[in-house]
mmCIF file of C-alpha atoms in Angstrom:
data_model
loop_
_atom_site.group_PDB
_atom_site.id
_atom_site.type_symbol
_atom_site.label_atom_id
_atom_site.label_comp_id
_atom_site.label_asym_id
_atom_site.label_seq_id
_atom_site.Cartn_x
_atom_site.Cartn_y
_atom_site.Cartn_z
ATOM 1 C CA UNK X 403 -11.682 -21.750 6.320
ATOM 2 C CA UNK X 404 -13.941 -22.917 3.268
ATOM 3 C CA UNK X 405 -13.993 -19.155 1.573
ATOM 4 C CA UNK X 406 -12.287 -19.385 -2.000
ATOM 5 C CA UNK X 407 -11.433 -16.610 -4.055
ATOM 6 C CA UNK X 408 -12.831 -17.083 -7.557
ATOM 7 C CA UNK X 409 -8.895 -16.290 -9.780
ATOM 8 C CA UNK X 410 -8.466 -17.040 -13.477
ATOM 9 C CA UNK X 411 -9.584 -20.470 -14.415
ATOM 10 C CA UNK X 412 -9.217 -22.155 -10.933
ATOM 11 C CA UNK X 413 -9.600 -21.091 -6.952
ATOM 12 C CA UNK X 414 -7.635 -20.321 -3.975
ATOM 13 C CA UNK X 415 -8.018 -20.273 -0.861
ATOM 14 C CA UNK X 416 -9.340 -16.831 0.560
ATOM 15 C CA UNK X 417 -6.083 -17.459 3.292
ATOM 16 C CA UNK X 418 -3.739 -17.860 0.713
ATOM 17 C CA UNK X 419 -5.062 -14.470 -1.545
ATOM 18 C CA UNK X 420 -4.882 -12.594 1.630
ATOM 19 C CA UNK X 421 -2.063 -13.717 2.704
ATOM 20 C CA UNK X 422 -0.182 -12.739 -0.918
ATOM 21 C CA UNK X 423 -2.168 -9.177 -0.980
ATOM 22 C CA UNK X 424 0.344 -8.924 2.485
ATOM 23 C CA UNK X 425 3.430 -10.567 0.839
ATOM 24 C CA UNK X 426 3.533 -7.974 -1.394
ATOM 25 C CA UNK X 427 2.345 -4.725 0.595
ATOM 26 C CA UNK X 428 5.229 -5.907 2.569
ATOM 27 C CA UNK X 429 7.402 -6.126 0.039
ATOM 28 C CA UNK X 430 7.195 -3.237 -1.972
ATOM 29 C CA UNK X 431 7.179 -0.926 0.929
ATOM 30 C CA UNK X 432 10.633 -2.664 2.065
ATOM 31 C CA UNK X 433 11.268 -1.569 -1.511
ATOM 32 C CA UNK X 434 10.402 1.890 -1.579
ATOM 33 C CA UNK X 435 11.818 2.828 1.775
ATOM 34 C CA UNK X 436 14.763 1.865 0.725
ATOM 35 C CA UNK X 437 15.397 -1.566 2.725
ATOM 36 C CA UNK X 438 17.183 -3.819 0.158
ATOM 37 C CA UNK X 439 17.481 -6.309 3.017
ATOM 38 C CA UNK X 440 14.152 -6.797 3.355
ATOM 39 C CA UNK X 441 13.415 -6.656 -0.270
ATOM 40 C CA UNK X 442 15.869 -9.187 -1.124
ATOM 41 C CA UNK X 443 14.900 -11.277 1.700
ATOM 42 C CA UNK X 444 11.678 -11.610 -0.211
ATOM 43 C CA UNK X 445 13.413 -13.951 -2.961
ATOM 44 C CA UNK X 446 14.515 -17.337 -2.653
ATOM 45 C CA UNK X 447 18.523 -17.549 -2.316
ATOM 46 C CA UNK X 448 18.678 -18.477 -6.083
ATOM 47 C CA UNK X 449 15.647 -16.283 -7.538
ATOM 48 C CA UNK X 450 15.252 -14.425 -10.735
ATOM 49 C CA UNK X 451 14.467 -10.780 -11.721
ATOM 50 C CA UNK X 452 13.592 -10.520 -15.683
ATOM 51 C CA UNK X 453 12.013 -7.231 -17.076
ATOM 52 C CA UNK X 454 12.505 -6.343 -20.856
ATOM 53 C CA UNK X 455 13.951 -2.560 -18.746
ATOM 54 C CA UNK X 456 17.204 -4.890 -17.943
ATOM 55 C CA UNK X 457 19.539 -5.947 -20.291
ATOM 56 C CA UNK X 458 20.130 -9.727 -18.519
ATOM 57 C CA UNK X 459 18.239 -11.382 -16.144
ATOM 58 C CA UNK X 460 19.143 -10.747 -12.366
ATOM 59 C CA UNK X 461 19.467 -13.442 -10.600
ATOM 60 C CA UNK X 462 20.778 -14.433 -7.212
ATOM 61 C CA UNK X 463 20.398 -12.576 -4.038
ATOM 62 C CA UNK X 464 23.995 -10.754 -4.505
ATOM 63 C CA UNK X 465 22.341 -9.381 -8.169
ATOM 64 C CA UNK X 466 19.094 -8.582 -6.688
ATOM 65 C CA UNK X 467 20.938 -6.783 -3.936
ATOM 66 C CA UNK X 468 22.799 -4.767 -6.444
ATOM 67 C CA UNK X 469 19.727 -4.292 -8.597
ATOM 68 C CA UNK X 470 18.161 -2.697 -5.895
ATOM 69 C CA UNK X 471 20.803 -1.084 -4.156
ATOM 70 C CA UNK X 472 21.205 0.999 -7.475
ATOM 71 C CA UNK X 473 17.652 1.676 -8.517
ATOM 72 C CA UNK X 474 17.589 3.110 -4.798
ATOM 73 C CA UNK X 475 20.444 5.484 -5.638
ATOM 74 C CA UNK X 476 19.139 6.949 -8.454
ATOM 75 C CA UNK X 477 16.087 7.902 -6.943
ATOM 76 C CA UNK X 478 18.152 9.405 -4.021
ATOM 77 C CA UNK X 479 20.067 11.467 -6.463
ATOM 78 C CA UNK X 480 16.677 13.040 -8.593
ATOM 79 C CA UNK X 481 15.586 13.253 -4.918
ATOM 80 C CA UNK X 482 12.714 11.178 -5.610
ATOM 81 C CA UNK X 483 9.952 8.976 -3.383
ATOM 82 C CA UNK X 484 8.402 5.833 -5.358
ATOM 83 C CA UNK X 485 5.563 4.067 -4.759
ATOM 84 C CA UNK X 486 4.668 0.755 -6.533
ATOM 85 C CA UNK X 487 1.215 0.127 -6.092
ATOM 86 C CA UNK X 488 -0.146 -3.571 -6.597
ATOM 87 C CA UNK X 489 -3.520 -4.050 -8.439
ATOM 88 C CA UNK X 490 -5.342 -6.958 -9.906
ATOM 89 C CA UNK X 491 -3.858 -9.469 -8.237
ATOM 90 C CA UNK X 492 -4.353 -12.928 -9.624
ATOM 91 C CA UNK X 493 -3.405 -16.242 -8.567
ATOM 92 C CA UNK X 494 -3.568 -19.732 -10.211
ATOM 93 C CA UNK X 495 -1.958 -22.884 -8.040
ATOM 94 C CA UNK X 496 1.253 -23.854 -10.194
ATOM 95 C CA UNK X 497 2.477 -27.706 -10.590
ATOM 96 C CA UNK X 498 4.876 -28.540 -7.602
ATOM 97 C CA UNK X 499 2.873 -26.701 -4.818
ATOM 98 C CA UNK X 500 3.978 -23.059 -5.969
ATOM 99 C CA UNK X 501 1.748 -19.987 -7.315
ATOM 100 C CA UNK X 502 1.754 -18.159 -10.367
ATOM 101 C CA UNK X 503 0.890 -14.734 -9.761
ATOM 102 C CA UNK X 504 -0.170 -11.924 -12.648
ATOM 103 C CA UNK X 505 -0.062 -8.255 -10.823
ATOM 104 C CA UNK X 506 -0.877 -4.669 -12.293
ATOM 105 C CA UNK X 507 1.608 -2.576 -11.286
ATOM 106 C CA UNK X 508 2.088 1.501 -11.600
ATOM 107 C CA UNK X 509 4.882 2.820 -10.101
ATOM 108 C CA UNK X 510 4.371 6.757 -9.196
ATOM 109 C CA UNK X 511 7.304 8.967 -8.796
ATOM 110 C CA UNK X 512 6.886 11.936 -6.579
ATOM 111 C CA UNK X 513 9.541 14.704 -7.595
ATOM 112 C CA UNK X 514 9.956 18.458 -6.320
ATOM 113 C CA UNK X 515 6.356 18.042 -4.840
ATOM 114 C CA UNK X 516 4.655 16.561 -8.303
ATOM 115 C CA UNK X 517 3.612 13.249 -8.646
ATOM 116 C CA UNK X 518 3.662 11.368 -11.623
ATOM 117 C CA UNK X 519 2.738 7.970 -13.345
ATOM 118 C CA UNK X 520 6.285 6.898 -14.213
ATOM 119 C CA UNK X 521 5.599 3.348 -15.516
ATOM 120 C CA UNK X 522 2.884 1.052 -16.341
ATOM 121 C CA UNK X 523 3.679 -2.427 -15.392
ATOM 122 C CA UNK X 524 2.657 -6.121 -15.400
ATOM 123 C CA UNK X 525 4.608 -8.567 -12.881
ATOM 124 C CA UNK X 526 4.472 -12.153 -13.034
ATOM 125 C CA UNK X 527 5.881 -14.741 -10.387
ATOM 126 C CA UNK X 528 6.276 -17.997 -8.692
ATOM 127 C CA UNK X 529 5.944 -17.967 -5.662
ATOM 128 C CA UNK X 530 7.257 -20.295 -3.312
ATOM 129 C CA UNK X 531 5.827 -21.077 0.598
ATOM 130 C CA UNK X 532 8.976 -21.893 2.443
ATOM 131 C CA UNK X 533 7.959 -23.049 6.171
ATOM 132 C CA UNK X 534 5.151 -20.463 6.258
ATOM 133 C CA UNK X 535 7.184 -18.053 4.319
ATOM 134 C CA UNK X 536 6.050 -16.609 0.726
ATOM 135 C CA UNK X 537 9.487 -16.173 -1.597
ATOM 136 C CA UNK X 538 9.740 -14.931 -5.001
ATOM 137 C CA UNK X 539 11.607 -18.104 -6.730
ATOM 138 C CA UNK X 540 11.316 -16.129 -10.500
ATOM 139 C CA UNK X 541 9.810 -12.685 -11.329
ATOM 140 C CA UNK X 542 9.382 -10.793 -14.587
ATOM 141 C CA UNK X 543 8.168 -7.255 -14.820
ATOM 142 C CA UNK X 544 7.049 -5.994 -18.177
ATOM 143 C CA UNK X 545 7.232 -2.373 -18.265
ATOM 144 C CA UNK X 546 4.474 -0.922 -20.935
ATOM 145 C CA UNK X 547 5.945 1.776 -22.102
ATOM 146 C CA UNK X 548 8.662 -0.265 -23.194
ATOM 147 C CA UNK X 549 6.841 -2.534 -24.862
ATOM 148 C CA UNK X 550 4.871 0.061 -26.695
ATOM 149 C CA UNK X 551 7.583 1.222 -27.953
ATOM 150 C CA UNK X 552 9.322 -2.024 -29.044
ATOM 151 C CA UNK X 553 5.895 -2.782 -30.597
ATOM 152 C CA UNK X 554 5.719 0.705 -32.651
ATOM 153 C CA UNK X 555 9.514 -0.091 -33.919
ATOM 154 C CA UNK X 556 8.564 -3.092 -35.393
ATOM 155 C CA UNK X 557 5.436 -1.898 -37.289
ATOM 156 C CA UNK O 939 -8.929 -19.654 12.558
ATOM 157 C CA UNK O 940 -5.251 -19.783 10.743
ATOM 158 C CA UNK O 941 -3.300 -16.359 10.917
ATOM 159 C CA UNK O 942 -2.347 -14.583 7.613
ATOM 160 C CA UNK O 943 -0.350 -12.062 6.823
ATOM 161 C CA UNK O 944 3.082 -10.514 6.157
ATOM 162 C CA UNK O 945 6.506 -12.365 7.428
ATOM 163 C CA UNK O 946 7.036 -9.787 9.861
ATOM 164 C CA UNK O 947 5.474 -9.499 13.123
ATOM 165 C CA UNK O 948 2.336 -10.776 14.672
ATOM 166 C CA UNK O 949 -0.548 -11.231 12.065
ATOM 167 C CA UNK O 950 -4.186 -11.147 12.255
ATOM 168 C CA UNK O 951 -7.256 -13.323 11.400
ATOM 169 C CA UNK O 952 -8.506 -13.565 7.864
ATOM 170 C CA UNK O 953 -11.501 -12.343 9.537
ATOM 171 C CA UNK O 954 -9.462 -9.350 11.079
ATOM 172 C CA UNK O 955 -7.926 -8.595 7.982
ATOM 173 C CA UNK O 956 -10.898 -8.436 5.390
ATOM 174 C CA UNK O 957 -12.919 -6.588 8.546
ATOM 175 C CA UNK O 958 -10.040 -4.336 8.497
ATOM 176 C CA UNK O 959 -9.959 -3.429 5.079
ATOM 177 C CA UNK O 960 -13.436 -2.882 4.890
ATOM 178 C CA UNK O 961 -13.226 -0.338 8.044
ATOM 179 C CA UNK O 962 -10.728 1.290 5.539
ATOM 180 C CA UNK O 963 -12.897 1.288 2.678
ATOM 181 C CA UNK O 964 -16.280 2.639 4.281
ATOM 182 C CA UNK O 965 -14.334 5.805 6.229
ATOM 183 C CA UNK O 966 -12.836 6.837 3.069
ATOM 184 C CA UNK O 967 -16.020 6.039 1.170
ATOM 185 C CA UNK O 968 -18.115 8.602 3.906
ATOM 186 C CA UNK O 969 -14.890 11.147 3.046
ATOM 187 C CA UNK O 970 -15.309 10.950 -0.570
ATOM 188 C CA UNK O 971 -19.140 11.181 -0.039
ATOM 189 C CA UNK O 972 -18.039 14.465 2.003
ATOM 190 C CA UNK O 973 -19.883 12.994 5.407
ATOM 191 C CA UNK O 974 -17.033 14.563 7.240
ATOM 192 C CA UNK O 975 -18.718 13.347 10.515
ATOM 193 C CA UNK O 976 -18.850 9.724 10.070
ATOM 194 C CA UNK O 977 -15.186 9.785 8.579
ATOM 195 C CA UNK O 978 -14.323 11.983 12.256
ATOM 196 C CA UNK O 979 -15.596 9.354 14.224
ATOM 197 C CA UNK O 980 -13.325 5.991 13.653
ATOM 198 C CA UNK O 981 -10.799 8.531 15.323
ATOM 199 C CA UNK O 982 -10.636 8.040 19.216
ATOM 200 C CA UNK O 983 -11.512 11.379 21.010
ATOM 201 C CA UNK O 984 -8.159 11.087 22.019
ATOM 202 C CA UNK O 985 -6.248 10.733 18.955
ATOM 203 C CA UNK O 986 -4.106 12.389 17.612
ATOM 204 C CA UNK O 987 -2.684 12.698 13.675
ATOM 205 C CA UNK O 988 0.700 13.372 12.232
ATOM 206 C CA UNK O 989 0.725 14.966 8.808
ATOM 207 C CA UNK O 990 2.456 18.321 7.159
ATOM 208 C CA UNK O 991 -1.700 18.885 5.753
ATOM 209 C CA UNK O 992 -2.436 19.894 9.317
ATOM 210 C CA UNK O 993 0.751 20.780 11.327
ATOM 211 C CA UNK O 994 4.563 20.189 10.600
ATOM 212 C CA UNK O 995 4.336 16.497 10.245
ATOM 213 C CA UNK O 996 6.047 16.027 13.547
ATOM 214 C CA UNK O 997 3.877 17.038 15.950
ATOM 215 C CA UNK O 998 0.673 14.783 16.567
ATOM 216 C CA UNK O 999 -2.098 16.815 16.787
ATOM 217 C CA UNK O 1000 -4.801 16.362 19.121
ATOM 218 C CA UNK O 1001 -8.481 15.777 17.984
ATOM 219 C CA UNK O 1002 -10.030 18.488 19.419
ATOM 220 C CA UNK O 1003 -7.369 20.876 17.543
ATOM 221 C CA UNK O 1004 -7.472 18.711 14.350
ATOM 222 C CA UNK O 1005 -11.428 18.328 13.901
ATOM 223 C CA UNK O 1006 -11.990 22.311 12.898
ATOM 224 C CA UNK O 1007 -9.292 21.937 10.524
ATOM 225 C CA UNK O 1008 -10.334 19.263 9.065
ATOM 226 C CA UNK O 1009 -14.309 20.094 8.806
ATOM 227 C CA UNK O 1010 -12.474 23.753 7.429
ATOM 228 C CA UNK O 1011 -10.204 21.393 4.525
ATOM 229 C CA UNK O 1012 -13.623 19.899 3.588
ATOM 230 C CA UNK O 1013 -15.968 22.597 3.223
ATOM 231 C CA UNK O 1014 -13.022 24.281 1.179
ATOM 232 C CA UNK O 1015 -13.096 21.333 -1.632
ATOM 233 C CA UNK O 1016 -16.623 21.804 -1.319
ATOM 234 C CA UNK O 1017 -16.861 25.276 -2.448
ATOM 235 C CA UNK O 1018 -14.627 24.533 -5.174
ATOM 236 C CA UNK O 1019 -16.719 21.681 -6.490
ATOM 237 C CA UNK O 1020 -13.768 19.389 -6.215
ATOM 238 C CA UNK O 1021 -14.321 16.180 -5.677
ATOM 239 C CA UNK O 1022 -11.708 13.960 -4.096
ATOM 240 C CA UNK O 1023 -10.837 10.491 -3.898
ATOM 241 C CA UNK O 1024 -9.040 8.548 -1.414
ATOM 242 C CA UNK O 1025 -7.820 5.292 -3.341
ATOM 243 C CA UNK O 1026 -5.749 2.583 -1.000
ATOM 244 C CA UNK O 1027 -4.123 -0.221 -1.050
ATOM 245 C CA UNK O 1028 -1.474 -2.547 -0.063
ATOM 246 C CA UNK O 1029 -1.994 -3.192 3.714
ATOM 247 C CA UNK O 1030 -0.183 -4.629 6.445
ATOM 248 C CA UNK O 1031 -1.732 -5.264 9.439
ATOM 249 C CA UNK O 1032 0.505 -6.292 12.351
ATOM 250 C CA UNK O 1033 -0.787 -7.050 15.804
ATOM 251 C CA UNK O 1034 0.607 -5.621 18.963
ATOM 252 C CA UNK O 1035 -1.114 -6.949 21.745
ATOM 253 C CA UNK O 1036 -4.738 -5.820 21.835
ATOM 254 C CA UNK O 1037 -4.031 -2.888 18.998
ATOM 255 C CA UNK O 1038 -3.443 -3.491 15.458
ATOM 256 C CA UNK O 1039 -0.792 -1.703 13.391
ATOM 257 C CA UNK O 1040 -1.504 -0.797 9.766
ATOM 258 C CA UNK O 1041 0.210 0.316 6.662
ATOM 259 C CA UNK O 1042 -1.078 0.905 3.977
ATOM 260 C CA UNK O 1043 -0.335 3.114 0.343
ATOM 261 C CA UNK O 1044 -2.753 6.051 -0.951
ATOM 262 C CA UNK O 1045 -3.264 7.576 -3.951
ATOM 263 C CA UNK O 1046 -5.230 11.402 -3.421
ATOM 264 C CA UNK O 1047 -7.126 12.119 -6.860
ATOM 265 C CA UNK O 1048 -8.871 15.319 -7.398
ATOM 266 C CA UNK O 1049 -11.415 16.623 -9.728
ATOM 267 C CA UNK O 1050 -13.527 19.268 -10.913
ATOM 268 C CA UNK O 1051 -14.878 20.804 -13.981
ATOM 269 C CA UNK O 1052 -11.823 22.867 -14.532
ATOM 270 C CA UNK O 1053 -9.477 20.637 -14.688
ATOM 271 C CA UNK O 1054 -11.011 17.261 -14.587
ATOM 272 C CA UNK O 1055 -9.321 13.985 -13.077
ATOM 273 C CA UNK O 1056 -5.482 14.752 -11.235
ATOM 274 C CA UNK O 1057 -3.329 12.681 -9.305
ATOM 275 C CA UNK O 1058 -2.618 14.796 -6.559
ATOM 276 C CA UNK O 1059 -0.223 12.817 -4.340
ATOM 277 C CA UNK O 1060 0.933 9.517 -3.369
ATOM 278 C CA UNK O 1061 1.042 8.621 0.268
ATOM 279 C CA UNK O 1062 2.136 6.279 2.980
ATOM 280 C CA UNK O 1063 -0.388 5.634 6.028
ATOM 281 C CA UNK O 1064 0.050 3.998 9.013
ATOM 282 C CA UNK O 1065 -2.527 4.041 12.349
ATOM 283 C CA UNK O 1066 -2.627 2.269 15.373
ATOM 284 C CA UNK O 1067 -6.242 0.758 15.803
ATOM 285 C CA UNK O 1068 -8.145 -0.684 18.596
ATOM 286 C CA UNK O 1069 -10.897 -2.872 18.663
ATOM 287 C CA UNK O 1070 -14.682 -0.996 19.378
ATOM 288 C CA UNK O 1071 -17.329 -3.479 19.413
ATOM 289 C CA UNK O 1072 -18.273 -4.652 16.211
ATOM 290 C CA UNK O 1073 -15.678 -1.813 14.577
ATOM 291 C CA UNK O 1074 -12.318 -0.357 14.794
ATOM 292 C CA UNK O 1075 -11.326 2.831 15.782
ATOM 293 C CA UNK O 1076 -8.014 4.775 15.212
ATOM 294 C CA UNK O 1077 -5.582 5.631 18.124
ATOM 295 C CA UNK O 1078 -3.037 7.736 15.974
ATOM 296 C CA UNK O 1079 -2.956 8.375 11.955
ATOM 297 C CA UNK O 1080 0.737 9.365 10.458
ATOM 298 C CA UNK O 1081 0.488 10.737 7.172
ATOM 299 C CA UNK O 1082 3.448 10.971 5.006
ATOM 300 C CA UNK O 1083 2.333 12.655 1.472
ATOM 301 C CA UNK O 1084 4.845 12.364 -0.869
ATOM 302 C CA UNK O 1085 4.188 15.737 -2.495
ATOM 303 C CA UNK O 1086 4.587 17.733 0.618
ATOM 304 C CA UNK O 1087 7.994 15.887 1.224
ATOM 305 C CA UNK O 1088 8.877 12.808 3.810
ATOM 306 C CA UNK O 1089 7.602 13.958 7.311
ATOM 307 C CA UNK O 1090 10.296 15.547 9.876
ATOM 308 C CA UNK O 1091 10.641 12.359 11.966
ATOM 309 C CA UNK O 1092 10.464 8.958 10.876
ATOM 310 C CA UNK O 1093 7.225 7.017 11.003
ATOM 311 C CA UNK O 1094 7.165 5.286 14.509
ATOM 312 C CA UNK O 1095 3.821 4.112 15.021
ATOM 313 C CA UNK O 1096 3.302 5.268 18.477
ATOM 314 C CA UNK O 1097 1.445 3.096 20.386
ATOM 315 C CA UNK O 1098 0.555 5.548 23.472
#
């Protein structure tokens, strides 16, 4: 396969940007139907969450577990259905063999029938390809709203 | 040709896969454009779809019962002067034998004069697809829109 996909200041392979566009359909749907298995199974036994909407860093399959487990509870109690949607997907090889990745990601909250733009977010990660198997080793989610805000306090 | 793909199940071509998600992008392109017809027929005369839009969401419906309801929905937005659009993304194709399952996220905007650009829904989608020819064509459609509330029976991707 000699296609390459033209991302930031270098190139992938189009088989590797496919393959990542399907790494994370496949993981975000595992998140919003509620698997936590699945999504956790998506990290590397020692990987990180970091998003300035946590106080620490998550890291560790246990704490992801638990991260998710209770973001899916909450939604279950406000009797909500999420949807993360992954735009803009960019990918730039990283030293070592792994990927960066640089997402656009809105999350949309559907509540008594309306659906709304909860969040604006940006996600970054290294990715890791484990025996044919894409794994988040470290992730950090910027939430913009948050960031807005934290920007507008320090003016 | 090296498979790609998600970590679960069988996976398709990178051919497959961008073929696929072009197939996607021109049938909602022809709905959008409001050529009900062409979007009518990447559906097998025989297929059926699952949604609360047009039955309970548990019952696939049949083609022939679907179609008038459908070319009915349309010329309804129509008259209103609504346009729609029929935004997806993150797909998962998985291959089962000679049919390929897909999943895939939607986001339903609408617009007119009025009230000018509204998210009306988010959405899950998953079909069962068969190859036809050069093209694809859809088996079954479930529909599971968000704002209507998750569908009766869980999505189970029938495949006949």
């Amino acid at each position: 396969m000699s296609q390459r996909v033209q991302t930031a200041n270098t190139t992938v392979s189009a088989e590797i940007y496919s393959r990542i566009d399907q790494f994370y359909a496949v993981q975000m749907q595992a998140l919003d139907d509620g698997d936590i298995a699945a999504w956790v199974d998506t990290f590397t036994e020692d990987g990180v969450f970091v998003s300035n909407g946590l106080p620490d860093p998550v890291e560790g399959r246990e704490g992801l577990t638990a991260l998710g487990s209770g973001a899916v509870a909450r939604l279950d109690e406000q009797g909500a259905i999420r949807r993360h949607f992954v735009f803009n997907v960019i990918v730039e090889p990283a030293p070592g063999g792994s990927l960066w990745t640089t997402c656009y990601v809105p999350v949309f909250d559907t509540i008594d029938g309306v659906t709304t733009l909860t969040t604006s977010t940006v996600m970054r990660d290294e990715l890791l390809d484990l025996d044919g198997r894409l794994l988040v080793r470290y992730r950090t989610v910027t939430r913009d709203d948050l960031l807005a805000k934290s920007k507008a306090g320090s003016a | 040709m090296t498979p790609v793909g998600s970590h679960r199940g069988d996976t398709v071509s990178l051919d497959t896969y961008y073929e696929l998600r072009r197939f996607y992008l021109d049938q909602l392109d022809a709905r959008d454009r409001g050529d009900t017809q062409v979007w009518l027929d990447v559906f097998d005369d025989d297929a059926t779809i699952t949604t609360k839009v047009i039955g309970d969401g548990s019952t696939p419906v049949k083609k022939s019962d679907f179609v008038p309801q459908v070319w009915k929905l349309d010329a309804s937005f129509h008259e209103k002067g609504i346009q729609r659009r029929h935004c997806v993304q993150s797909f998962t194709f998985t291959k089962r034998d000679d049919l390929v399952v897909s999943r895939f996220y939607g986001l339903f905007l609408v617009i007119d004069a009025e009230r000018g650009s509204c998210l009306q829904s988010a959405a899950m989608i998953s079909d069962v697809l068969r190859r036809h020819g050069t093209t694809w064509r859809v088996m079954s459609r479930e529909i599971e829109r968000d704002d209507l509330g998750r569908n009766a029976a869980p999505q189970n991707v029938p495949l006949g």
